PDB file of C-alpha atoms in Angstrom:
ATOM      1  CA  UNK A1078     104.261 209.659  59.271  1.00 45.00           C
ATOM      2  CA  UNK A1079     102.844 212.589  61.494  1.00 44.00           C
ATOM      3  CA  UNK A1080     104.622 215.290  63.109  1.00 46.00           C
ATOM      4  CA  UNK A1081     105.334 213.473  66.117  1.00 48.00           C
ATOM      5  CA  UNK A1082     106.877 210.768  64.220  1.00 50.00           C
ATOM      6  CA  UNK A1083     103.929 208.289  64.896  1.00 50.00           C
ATOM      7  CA  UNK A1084     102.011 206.323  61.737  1.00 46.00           C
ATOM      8  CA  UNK A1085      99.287 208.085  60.850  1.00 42.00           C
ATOM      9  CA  UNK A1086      95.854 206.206  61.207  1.00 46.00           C
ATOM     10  CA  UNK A1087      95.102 206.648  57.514  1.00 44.00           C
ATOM     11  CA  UNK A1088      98.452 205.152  56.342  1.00 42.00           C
ATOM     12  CA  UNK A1089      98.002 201.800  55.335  1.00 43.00           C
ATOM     13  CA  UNK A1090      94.086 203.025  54.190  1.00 43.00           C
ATOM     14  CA  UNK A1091      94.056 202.004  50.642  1.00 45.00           C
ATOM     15  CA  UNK A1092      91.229 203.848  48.361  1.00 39.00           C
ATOM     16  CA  UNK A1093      87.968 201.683  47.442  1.00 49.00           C
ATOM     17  CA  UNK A1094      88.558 201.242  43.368  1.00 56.00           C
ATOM     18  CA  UNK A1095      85.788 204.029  42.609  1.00 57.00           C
ATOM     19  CA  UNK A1096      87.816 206.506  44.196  1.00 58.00           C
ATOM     20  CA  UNK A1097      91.166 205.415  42.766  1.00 66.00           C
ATOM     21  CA  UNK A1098      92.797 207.642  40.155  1.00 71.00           C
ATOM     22  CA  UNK A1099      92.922 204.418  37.385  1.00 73.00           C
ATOM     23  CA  UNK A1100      89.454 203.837  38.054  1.00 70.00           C
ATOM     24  CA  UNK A1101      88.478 207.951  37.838  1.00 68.00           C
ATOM     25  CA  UNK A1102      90.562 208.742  34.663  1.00 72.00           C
ATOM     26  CA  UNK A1103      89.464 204.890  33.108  1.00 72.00           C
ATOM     27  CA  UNK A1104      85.722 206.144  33.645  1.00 69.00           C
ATOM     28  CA  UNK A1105      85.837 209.803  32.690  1.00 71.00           C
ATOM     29  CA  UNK A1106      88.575 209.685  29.576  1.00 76.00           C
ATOM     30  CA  UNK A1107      86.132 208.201  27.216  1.00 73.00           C
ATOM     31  CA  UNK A1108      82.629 209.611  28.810  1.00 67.00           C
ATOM     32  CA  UNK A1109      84.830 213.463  28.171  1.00 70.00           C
ATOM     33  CA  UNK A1110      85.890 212.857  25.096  1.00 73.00           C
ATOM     34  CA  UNK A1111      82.426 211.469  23.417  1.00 74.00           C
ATOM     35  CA  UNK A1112      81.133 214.832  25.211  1.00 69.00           C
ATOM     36  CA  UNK A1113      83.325 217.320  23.754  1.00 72.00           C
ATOM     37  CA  UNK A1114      82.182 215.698  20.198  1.00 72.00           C
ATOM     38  CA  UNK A1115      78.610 216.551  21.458  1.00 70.00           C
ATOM     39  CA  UNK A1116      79.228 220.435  22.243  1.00 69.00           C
ATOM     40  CA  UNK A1117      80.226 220.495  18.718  1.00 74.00           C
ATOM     41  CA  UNK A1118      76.556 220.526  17.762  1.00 70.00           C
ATOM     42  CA  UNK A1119      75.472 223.066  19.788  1.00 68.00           C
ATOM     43  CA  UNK A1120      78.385 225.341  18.110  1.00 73.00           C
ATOM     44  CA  UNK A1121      76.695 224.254  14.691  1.00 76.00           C
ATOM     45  CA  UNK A1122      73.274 225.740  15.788  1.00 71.00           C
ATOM     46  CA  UNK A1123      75.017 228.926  17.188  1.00 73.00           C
ATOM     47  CA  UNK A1124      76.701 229.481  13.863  1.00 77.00           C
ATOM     48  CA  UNK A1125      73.213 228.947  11.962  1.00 79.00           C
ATOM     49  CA  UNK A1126      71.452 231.476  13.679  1.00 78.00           C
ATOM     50  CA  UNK A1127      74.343 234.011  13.739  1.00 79.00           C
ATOM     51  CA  UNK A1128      72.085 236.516  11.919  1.00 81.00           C
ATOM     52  CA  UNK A1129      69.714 236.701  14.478  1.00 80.00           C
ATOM     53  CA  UNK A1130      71.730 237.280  17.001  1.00 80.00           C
ATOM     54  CA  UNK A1131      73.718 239.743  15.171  1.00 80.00           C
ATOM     55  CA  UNK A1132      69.873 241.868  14.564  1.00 84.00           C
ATOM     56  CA  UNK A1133      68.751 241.389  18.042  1.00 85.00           C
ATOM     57  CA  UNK A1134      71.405 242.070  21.108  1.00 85.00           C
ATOM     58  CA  UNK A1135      68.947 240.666  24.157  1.00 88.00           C
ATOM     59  CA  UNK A1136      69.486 237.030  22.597  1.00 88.00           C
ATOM     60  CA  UNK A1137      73.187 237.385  21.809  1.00 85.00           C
ATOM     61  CA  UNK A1138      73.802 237.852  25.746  1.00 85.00           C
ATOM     62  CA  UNK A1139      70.737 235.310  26.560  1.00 88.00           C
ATOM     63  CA  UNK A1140      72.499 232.379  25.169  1.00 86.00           C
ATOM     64  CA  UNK A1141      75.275 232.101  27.557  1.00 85.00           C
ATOM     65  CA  UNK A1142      73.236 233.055  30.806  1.00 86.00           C
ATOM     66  CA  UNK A1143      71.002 230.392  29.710  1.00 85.00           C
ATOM     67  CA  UNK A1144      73.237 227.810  29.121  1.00 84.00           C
ATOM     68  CA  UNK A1145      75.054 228.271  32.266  1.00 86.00           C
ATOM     69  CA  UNK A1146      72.551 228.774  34.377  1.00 88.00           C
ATOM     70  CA  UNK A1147      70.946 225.587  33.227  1.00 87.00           C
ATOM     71  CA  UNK A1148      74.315 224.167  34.145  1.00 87.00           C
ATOM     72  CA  UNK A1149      74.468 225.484  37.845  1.00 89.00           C
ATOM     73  CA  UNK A1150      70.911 224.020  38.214  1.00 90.00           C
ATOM     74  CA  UNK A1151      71.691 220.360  37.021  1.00 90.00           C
ATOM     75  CA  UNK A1152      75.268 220.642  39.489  1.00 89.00           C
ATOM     76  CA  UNK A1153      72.882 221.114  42.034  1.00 90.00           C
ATOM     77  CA  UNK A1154      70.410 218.581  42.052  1.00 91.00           C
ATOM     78  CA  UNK A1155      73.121 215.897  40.525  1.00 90.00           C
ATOM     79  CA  UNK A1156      74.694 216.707  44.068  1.00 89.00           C
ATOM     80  CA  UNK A1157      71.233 216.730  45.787  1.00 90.00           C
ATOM     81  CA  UNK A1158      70.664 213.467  44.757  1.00 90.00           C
ATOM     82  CA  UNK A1159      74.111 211.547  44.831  1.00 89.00           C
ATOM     83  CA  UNK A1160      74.072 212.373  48.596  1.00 88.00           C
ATOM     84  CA  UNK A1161      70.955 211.489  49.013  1.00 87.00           C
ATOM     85  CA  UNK A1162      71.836 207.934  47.419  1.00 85.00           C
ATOM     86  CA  UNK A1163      75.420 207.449  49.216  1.00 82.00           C
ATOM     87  CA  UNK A1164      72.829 208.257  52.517  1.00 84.00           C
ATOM     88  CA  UNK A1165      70.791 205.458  51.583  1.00 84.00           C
ATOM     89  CA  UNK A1166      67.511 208.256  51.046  1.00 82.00           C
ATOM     90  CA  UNK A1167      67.064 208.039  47.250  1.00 82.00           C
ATOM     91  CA  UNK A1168      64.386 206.625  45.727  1.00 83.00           C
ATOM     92  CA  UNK A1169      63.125 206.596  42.389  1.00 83.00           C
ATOM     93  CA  UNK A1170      59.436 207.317  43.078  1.00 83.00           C
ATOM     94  CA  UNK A1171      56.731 210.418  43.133  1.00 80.00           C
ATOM     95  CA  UNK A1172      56.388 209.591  46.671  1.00 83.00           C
ATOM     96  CA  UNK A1173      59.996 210.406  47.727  1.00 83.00           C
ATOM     97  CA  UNK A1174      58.974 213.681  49.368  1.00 86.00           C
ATOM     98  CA  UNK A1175      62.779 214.688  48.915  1.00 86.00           C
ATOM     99  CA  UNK A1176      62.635 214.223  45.037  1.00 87.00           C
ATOM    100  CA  UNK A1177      59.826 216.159  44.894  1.00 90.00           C
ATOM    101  CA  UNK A1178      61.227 219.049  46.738  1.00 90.00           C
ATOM    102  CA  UNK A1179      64.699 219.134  44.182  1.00 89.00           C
ATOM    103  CA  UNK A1180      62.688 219.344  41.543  1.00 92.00           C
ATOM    104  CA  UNK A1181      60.109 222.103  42.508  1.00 94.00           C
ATOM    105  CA  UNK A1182      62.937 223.479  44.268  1.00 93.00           C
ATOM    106  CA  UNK A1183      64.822 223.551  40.637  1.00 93.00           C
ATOM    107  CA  UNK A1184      61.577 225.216  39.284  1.00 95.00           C
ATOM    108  CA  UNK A1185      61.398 227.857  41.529  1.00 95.00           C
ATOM    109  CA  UNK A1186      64.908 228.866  41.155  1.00 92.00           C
ATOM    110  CA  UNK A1187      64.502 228.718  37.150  1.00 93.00           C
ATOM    111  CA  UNK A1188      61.333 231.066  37.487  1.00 94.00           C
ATOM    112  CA  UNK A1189      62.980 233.881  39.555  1.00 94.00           C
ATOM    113  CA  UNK A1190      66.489 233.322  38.080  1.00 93.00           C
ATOM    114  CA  UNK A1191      65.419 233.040  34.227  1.00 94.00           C
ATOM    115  CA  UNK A1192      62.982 235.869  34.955  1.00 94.00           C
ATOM    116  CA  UNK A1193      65.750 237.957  36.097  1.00 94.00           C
ATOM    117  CA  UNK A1194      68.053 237.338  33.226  1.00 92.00           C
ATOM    118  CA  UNK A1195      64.832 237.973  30.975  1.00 92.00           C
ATOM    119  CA  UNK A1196      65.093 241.621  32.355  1.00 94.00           C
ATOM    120  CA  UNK A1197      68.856 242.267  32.048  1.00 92.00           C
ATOM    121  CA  UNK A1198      68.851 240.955  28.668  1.00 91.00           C
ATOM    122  CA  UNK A1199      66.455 243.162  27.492  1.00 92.00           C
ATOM    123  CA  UNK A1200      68.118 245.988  29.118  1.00 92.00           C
ATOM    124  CA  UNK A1201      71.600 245.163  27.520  1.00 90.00           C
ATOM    125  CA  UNK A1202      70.038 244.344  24.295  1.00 87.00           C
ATOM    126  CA  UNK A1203      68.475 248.126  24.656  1.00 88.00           C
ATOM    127  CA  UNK A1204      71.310 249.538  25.514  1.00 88.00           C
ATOM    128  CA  UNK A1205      73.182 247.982  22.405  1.00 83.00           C
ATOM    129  CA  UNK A1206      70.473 249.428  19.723  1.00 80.00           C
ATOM    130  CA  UNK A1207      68.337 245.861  20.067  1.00 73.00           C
ATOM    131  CA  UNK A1208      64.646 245.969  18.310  1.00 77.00           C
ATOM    132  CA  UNK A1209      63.310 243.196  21.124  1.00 83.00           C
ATOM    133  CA  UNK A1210      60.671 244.421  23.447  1.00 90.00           C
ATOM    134  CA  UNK A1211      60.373 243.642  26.948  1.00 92.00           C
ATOM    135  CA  UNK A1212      57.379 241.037  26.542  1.00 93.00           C
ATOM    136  CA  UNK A1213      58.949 239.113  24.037  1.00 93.00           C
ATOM    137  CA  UNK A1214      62.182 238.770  25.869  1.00 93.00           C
ATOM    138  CA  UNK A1215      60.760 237.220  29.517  1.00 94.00           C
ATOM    139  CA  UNK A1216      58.430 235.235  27.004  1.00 95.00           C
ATOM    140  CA  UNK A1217      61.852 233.320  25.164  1.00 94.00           C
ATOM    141  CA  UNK A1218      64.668 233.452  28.579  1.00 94.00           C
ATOM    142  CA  UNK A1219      61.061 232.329  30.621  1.00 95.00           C
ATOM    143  CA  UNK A1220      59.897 229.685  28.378  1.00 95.00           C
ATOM    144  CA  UNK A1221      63.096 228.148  27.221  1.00 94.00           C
ATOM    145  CA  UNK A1222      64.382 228.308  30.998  1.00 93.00           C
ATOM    146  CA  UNK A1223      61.937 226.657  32.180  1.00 95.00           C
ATOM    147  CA  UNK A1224      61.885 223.705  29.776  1.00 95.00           C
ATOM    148  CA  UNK A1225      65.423 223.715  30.684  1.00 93.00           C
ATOM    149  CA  UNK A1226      64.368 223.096  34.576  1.00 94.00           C
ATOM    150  CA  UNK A1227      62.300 220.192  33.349  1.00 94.00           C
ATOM    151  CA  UNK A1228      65.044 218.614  31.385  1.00 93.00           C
ATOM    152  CA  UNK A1229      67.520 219.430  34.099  1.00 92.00           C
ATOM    153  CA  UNK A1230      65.394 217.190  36.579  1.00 93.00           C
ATOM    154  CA  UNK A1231      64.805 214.414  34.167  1.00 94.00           C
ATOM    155  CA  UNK A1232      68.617 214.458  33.128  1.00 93.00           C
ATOM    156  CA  UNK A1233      69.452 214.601  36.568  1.00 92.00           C
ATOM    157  CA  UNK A1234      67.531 211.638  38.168  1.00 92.00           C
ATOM    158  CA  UNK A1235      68.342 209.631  34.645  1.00 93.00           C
ATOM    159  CA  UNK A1236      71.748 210.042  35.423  1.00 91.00           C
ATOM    160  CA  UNK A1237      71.981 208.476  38.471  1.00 90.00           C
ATOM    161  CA  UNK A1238      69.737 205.925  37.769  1.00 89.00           C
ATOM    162  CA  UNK A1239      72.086 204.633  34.793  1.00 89.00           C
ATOM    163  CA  UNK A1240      75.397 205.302  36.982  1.00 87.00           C
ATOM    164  CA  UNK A1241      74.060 203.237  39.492  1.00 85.00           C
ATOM    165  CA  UNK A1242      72.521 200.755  37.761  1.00 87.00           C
ATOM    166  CA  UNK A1243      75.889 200.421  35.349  1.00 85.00           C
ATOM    167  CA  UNK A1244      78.036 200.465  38.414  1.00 81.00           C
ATOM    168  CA  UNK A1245      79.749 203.671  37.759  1.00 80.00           C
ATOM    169  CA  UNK A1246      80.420 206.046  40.518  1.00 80.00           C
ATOM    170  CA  UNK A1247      77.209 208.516  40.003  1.00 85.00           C
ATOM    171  CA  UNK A1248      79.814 211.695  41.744  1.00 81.00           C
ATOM    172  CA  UNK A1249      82.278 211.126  38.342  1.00 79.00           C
ATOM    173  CA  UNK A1250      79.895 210.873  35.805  1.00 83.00           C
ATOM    174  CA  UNK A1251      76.140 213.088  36.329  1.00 87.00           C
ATOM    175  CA  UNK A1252      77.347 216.460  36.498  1.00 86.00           C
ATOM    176  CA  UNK A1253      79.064 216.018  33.144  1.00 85.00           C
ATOM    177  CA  UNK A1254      76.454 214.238  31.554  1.00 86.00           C
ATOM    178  CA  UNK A1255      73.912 216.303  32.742  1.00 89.00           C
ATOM    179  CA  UNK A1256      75.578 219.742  32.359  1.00 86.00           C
ATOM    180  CA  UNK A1257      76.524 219.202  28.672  1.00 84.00           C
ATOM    181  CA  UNK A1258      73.399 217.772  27.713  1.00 86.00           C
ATOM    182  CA  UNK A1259      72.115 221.358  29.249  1.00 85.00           C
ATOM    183  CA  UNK A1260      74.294 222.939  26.950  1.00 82.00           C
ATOM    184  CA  UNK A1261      72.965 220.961  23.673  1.00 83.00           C
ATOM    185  CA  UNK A1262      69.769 221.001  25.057  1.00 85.00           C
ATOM    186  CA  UNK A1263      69.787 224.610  25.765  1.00 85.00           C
ATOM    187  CA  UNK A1264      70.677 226.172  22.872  1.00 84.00           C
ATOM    188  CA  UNK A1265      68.114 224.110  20.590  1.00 86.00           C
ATOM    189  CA  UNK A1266      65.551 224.669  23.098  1.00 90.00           C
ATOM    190  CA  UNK A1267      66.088 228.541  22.925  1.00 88.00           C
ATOM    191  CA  UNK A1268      66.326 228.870  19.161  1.00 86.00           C
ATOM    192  CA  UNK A1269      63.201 226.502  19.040  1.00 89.00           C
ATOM    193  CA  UNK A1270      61.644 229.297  21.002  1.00 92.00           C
ATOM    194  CA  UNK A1271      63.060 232.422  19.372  1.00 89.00           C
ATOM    195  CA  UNK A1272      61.670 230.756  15.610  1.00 87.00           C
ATOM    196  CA  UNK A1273      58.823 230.864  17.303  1.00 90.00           C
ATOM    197  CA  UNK A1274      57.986 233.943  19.369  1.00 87.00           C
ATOM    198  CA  UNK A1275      60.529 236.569  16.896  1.00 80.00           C
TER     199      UNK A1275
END
């Protein structure tokens, strides 16, 4: 009832089943729970190169940056493109002028913001006693960041291809699919890096 004592318009609305809170916590229980397993593994690769983050400073504060700035990128474009399919505009194809501009738009934000985290890394790193040079710290946050943007786009338009296709409601389940996959992702694509540039 309103204020005024009259039924409000949206009182005998009843929820379509995606949007019902069986159907949410039905879809996202199991899909959370078989995630959380996952981050174990990126946990495991932390742990195995403890040494060498211990020796050099710039990566210990890289790794988090990264990883959550890989994140903020795939919440992005999984929103970019869930609108754009509840609008009816999404469509899987390298003529779909507006997939094309979330993904270079996802590599031009990688390139300035994993450039700029490349700097401040280095400069914390230098400031805690780190051995890493400038070079060879753009080199890793620049080349692992922006293998990151390419996996973030793939990720992305995977996800909502499967949601869709499965019948699952693409705003529950690509952002955590997408952003933990990041996270895996992320830390073996750095470490694949540092073995290979330290």
């Amino acid at each position: 009832m309103s204020a005024s004592g009259e039924a409000s318009p949206n009182a005998d609305r009843t929820l379509p089943d995606e949007w019902s809170i069986r159907r949410i916590v039905r879809t996202m229980i199991p899909l959370l729970a078989v995630l959380s397993v996952l981050q174990l593994v990126s946990g495991t690769v932390l742990q195995t190169y403890e040494a060498t983050l211990v020796r050099y400073p710039a990566l210990l504060v890289l790794v988090p940056v990264q990883i959550g700035t890989a994140g903020n990128l795939a919440s992005i474009t999984c929103s970019r493109l869930t609108t754009q399919l509840h609008l009816g505009t999404y469509e899987l194809s390298v003529t779909n002028s507006e997939l094309r501009a979330n993904a270079g738009a996802v590599f031009a934000l990688a390139g300035t913001v994993f450039g700029a985290v490349g700097v401040a890394a280095w400069a914390i790193g230098l400031a805690l006693g780190g051995g890493l040079g400038l070079g060879r710290v753009l080199l890793i946050s620049l080349s692992s960041g922006m293998m990151l943007a390419g996996l973030v786009v793939v990720t992305s338009v995977a996800a909502v291809e499967a949601s869709y296709r499965i019948g699952l409601n693409p705003d529950d389940t690509t952002i955590p699919v997408v952003t933990n996959v990041c996270d895996i992702a992320g830390v073996l694509i750095l470490f694949a890096v540092v073995t290979l540039v330290v």
